[in-house]
Amino acid sequence: MPVRLAIVDDHILFRKGLRALLSGYVGIEVVCEAGNGQELLELLDQGSRPNVVLMDMQMPILDGLQTTRLLRTQFPAVRVVIISMHDDPSLVSTVLAEGAHSYLVKNTSPEEMRSAVLAAAASTGQ
């Protein structure tokens, strides 16, 4: 069964690029996209069921950290992979402590991103 992935980033070109890249991998199906955490939560409330969310850290309305906290309580089976342009060890520690499965910087390789998504899905028991 493929990993059901949601991509959340406020930059539409980046989000579409991630979708094109990750959809090309066997075993990953992008089921939804959102421009911020609030949009993602609305999609989940409407029945969209990703098991992994690849999410930007800095977004308007609800950022990656706030959304991770909400996902942990409202949708505990969903795993979060944070992607950010900031490589700050204290930020990484905070995000992981709040429930994210992993943290990637935006200059990571496509293969590292694929591996992080698959590892997060594996932690759900899928």
PDB file of C-alpha atoms in Angstrom:
ATOM      1  CA  MET A   1       0.000   0.000   0.000  1.00  0.00           C
ATOM      2  CA  PRO A   2       1.483   3.379  -0.942  1.00  0.00           C
ATOM      3  CA  VAL A   3       2.340   6.101   1.542  1.00  0.00           C
ATOM      4  CA  ARG A   4      -0.468   8.667   1.469  1.00  0.00           C
ATOM      5  CA  LEU A   5       1.280  12.042   1.599  1.00  0.00           C
ATOM      6  CA  ALA A   6       0.060  15.586   2.231  1.00  0.00           C
ATOM      7  CA  ILE A   7       2.317  18.472   1.199  1.00  0.00           C
ATOM      8  CA  VAL A   8       1.935  21.739   3.112  1.00  0.00           C
ATOM      9  CA  ASP A   9       3.870  24.844   2.068  1.00  0.00           C
ATOM     10  CA  ASP A  10       2.773  28.421   1.481  1.00  0.00           C
ATOM     11  CA  HIS A  11       4.937  28.747  -1.650  1.00  0.00           C
ATOM     12  CA  ILE A  12       2.860  27.229  -4.426  1.00  0.00           C
ATOM     13  CA  LEU A  13       5.751  26.625  -6.854  1.00  0.00           C
ATOM     14  CA  PHE A  14       7.754  24.823  -4.184  1.00  0.00           C
ATOM     15  CA  ARG A  15       4.689  22.788  -3.171  1.00  0.00           C
ATOM     16  CA  LYS A  16       3.943  21.816  -6.790  1.00  0.00           C
ATOM     17  CA  GLY A  17       7.605  20.926  -7.311  1.00  0.00           C
ATOM     18  CA  LEU A  18       7.564  18.650  -4.267  1.00  0.00           C
ATOM     19  CA  ARG A  19       4.370  17.027  -5.532  1.00  0.00           C
ATOM     20  CA  ALA A  20       5.883  16.384  -8.966  1.00  0.00           C
ATOM     21  CA  LEU A  21       9.084  15.010  -7.453  1.00  0.00           C
ATOM     22  CA  LEU A  22       7.540  12.788  -4.794  1.00  0.00           C
ATOM     23  CA  SER A  23       4.693  11.521  -6.996  1.00  0.00           C
ATOM     24  CA  GLY A  24       7.378  10.104  -9.260  1.00  0.00           C
ATOM     25  CA  TYR A  25       8.505   7.642  -6.600  1.00  0.00           C
ATOM     26  CA  VAL A  26       6.948   4.205  -6.438  1.00  0.00           C
ATOM     27  CA  GLY A  27       5.105   3.788  -3.168  1.00  0.00           C
ATOM     28  CA  ILE A  28       4.251   7.460  -2.570  1.00  0.00           C
ATOM     29  CA  GLU A  29       0.861   8.928  -3.444  1.00  0.00           C
ATOM     30  CA  VAL A  30       0.253  12.643  -2.842  1.00  0.00           C
ATOM     31  CA  VAL A  31      -3.346  12.812  -1.620  1.00  0.00           C
ATOM     32  CA  CYS A  32      -3.615  16.531  -0.841  1.00  0.00           C
ATOM     33  CA  GLU A  33      -1.844  19.881  -0.731  1.00  0.00           C
ATOM     34  CA  ALA A  34      -2.359  22.889   1.507  1.00  0.00           C
ATOM     35  CA  GLY A  35      -0.883  26.378   1.783  1.00  0.00           C
ATOM     36  CA  ASN A  36      -0.850  26.453   5.595  1.00  0.00           C
ATOM     37  CA  GLY A  37      -1.687  24.381   8.641  1.00  0.00           C
ATOM     38  CA  GLN A  38      -5.272  25.579   8.865  1.00  0.00           C
ATOM     39  CA  GLU A  39      -5.951  24.475   5.289  1.00  0.00           C
ATOM     40  CA  LEU A  40      -4.450  21.078   6.100  1.00  0.00           C
ATOM     41  CA  LEU A  41      -6.627  20.620   9.195  1.00  0.00           C
ATOM     42  CA  GLU A  42      -9.711  21.566   7.151  1.00  0.00           C
ATOM     43  CA  LEU A  43      -8.795  18.940   4.541  1.00  0.00           C
ATOM     44  CA  LEU A  44      -8.353  16.326   7.266  1.00  0.00           C
ATOM     45  CA  ASP A  45     -11.700  17.279   8.806  1.00  0.00           C
ATOM     46  CA  GLN A  46     -13.269  16.825   5.352  1.00  0.00           C
ATOM     47  CA  GLY A  47     -11.960  13.275   5.143  1.00  0.00           C
ATOM     48  CA  SER A  48      -8.570  13.523   3.457  1.00  0.00           C
ATOM     49  CA  ARG A  49      -6.439  10.827   5.075  1.00  0.00           C
ATOM     50  CA  PRO A  50      -2.692  11.137   4.591  1.00  0.00           C
ATOM     51  CA  ASN A  51      -0.528   9.053   6.871  1.00  0.00           C
ATOM     52  CA  VAL A  52       2.461  11.395   6.424  1.00  0.00           C
ATOM     53  CA  VAL A  53       2.523  15.194   6.181  1.00  0.00           C
ATOM     54  CA  LEU A  54       5.543  16.928   4.627  1.00  0.00           C
ATOM     55  CA  MET A  55       5.228  20.452   5.996  1.00  0.00           C
ATOM     56  CA  ASP A  56       7.071  23.746   5.855  1.00  0.00           C
ATOM     57  CA  MET A  57       8.054  25.279   9.178  1.00  0.00           C
ATOM     58  CA  GLN A  58       7.252  28.920   8.396  1.00  0.00           C
ATOM     59  CA  MET A  59       3.759  29.573   7.044  1.00  0.00           C
ATOM     60  CA  PRO A  60       1.030  32.141   7.652  1.00  0.00           C
ATOM     61  CA  ILE A  61      -2.029  31.434   9.846  1.00  0.00           C
ATOM     62  CA  LEU A  62      -0.789  28.135  11.359  1.00  0.00           C
ATOM     63  CA  ASP A  63       2.915  27.387  11.072  1.00  0.00           C
ATOM     64  CA  GLY A  64       4.576  23.977  11.103  1.00  0.00           C
ATOM     65  CA  LEU A  65       5.142  23.850  14.862  1.00  0.00           C
ATOM     66  CA  GLN A  66       1.585  24.890  15.762  1.00  0.00           C
ATOM     67  CA  THR A  67       0.166  22.452  13.217  1.00  0.00           C
ATOM     68  CA  THR A  68       2.367  19.606  14.472  1.00  0.00           C
ATOM     69  CA  ARG A  69       1.015  20.168  17.991  1.00  0.00           C
ATOM     70  CA  LEU A  70      -2.580  20.102  16.737  1.00  0.00           C
ATOM     71  CA  LEU A  71      -1.991  17.021  14.590  1.00  0.00           C
ATOM     72  CA  ARG A  72      -0.485  15.192  17.552  1.00  0.00           C
ATOM     73  CA  THR A  73      -3.739  15.611  19.505  1.00  0.00           C
ATOM     74  CA  GLN A  74      -6.375  15.589  16.733  1.00  0.00           C
ATOM     75  CA  PHE A  75      -4.824  13.076  14.312  1.00  0.00           C
ATOM     76  CA  PRO A  76      -2.229  11.117  16.312  1.00  0.00           C
ATOM     77  CA  ALA A  77      -1.701   8.470  13.605  1.00  0.00           C
ATOM     78  CA  VAL A  78      -0.454  11.085  11.114  1.00  0.00           C
ATOM     79  CA  ARG A  79       3.333  11.445  11.031  1.00  0.00           C
ATOM     80  CA  VAL A  80       4.950  14.817  10.336  1.00  0.00           C
ATOM     81  CA  VAL A  81       8.140  15.537   8.433  1.00  0.00           C
ATOM     82  CA  ILE A  82       9.093  19.204   8.797  1.00  0.00           C
ATOM     83  CA  ILE A  83      11.011  20.900   6.002  1.00  0.00           C
ATOM     84  CA  SER A  84      12.622  24.279   6.581  1.00  0.00           C
ATOM     85  CA  MET A  85      15.291  26.596   5.276  1.00  0.00           C
ATOM     86  CA  HIS A  86      16.573  26.995   8.864  1.00  0.00           C
ATOM     87  CA  ASP A  87      19.260  24.640  10.113  1.00  0.00           C
ATOM     88  CA  ASP A  88      19.005  25.630  13.781  1.00  0.00           C
ATOM     89  CA  PRO A  89      19.659  22.767  16.248  1.00  0.00           C
ATOM     90  CA  SER A  90      17.415  24.283  18.937  1.00  0.00           C
ATOM     91  CA  LEU A  91      14.536  24.580  16.444  1.00  0.00           C
ATOM     92  CA  VAL A  92      15.081  20.981  15.335  1.00  0.00           C
ATOM     93  CA  SER A  93      14.982  19.827  18.979  1.00  0.00           C
ATOM     94  CA  THR A  94      11.795  21.774  19.660  1.00  0.00           C
ATOM     95  CA  VAL A  95       9.996  20.431  16.604  1.00  0.00           C
ATOM     96  CA  LEU A  96      10.976  16.834  17.369  1.00  0.00           C
ATOM     97  CA  ALA A  97       9.952  17.253  21.008  1.00  0.00           C
ATOM     98  CA  GLU A  98       6.546  18.509  19.851  1.00  0.00           C
ATOM     99  CA  GLY A  99       5.928  15.357  17.857  1.00  0.00           C
ATOM    100  CA  ALA A 100       7.458  15.690  14.402  1.00  0.00           C
ATOM    101  CA  HIS A 101       8.992  12.456  13.131  1.00  0.00           C
ATOM    102  CA  SER A 102      11.880  14.203  11.372  1.00  0.00           C
ATOM    103  CA  TYR A 103      13.254  17.558  10.245  1.00  0.00           C
ATOM    104  CA  LEU A 104      14.815  18.308   6.860  1.00  0.00           C
ATOM    105  CA  VAL A 105      16.446  21.424   5.482  1.00  0.00           C
ATOM    106  CA  LYS A 106      15.210  22.582   2.098  1.00  0.00           C
ATOM    107  CA  ASN A 107      18.546  21.893   0.415  1.00  0.00           C
ATOM    108  CA  THR A 108      18.299  18.182   1.243  1.00  0.00           C
ATOM    109  CA  SER A 109      18.576  15.705  -1.618  1.00  0.00           C
ATOM    110  CA  PRO A 110      15.436  14.215  -3.191  1.00  0.00           C
ATOM    111  CA  GLU A 111      16.555  10.770  -2.030  1.00  0.00           C
ATOM    112  CA  GLU A 112      16.899  11.961   1.594  1.00  0.00           C
ATOM    113  CA  MET A 113      13.402  13.448   1.414  1.00  0.00           C
ATOM    114  CA  ARG A 114      11.997  10.219  -0.021  1.00  0.00           C
ATOM    115  CA  SER A 115      13.718   8.232   2.730  1.00  0.00           C
ATOM    116  CA  ALA A 116      12.353  10.535   5.455  1.00  0.00           C
ATOM    117  CA  VAL A 117       8.789  10.186   4.115  1.00  0.00           C
ATOM    118  CA  LEU A 118       9.086   6.385   3.915  1.00  0.00           C
ATOM    119  CA  ALA A 119      10.626   6.183   7.406  1.00  0.00           C
ATOM    120  CA  ALA A 120       7.807   8.281   8.843  1.00  0.00           C
ATOM    121  CA  ALA A 121       5.236   6.031   7.180  1.00  0.00           C
ATOM    122  CA  ALA A 122       7.011   2.937   8.507  1.00  0.00           C
ATOM    123  CA  SER A 123       6.697   4.325  12.035  1.00  0.00           C
ATOM    124  CA  THR A 124       2.893   4.245  11.642  1.00  0.00           C
ATOM    125  CA  GLY A 125       3.040   0.502  11.154  1.00  0.00           C
ATOM    126  CA  GLN A 126       2.208   0.759   7.447  1.00  0.00           C
TER     127      GLN A 126
END
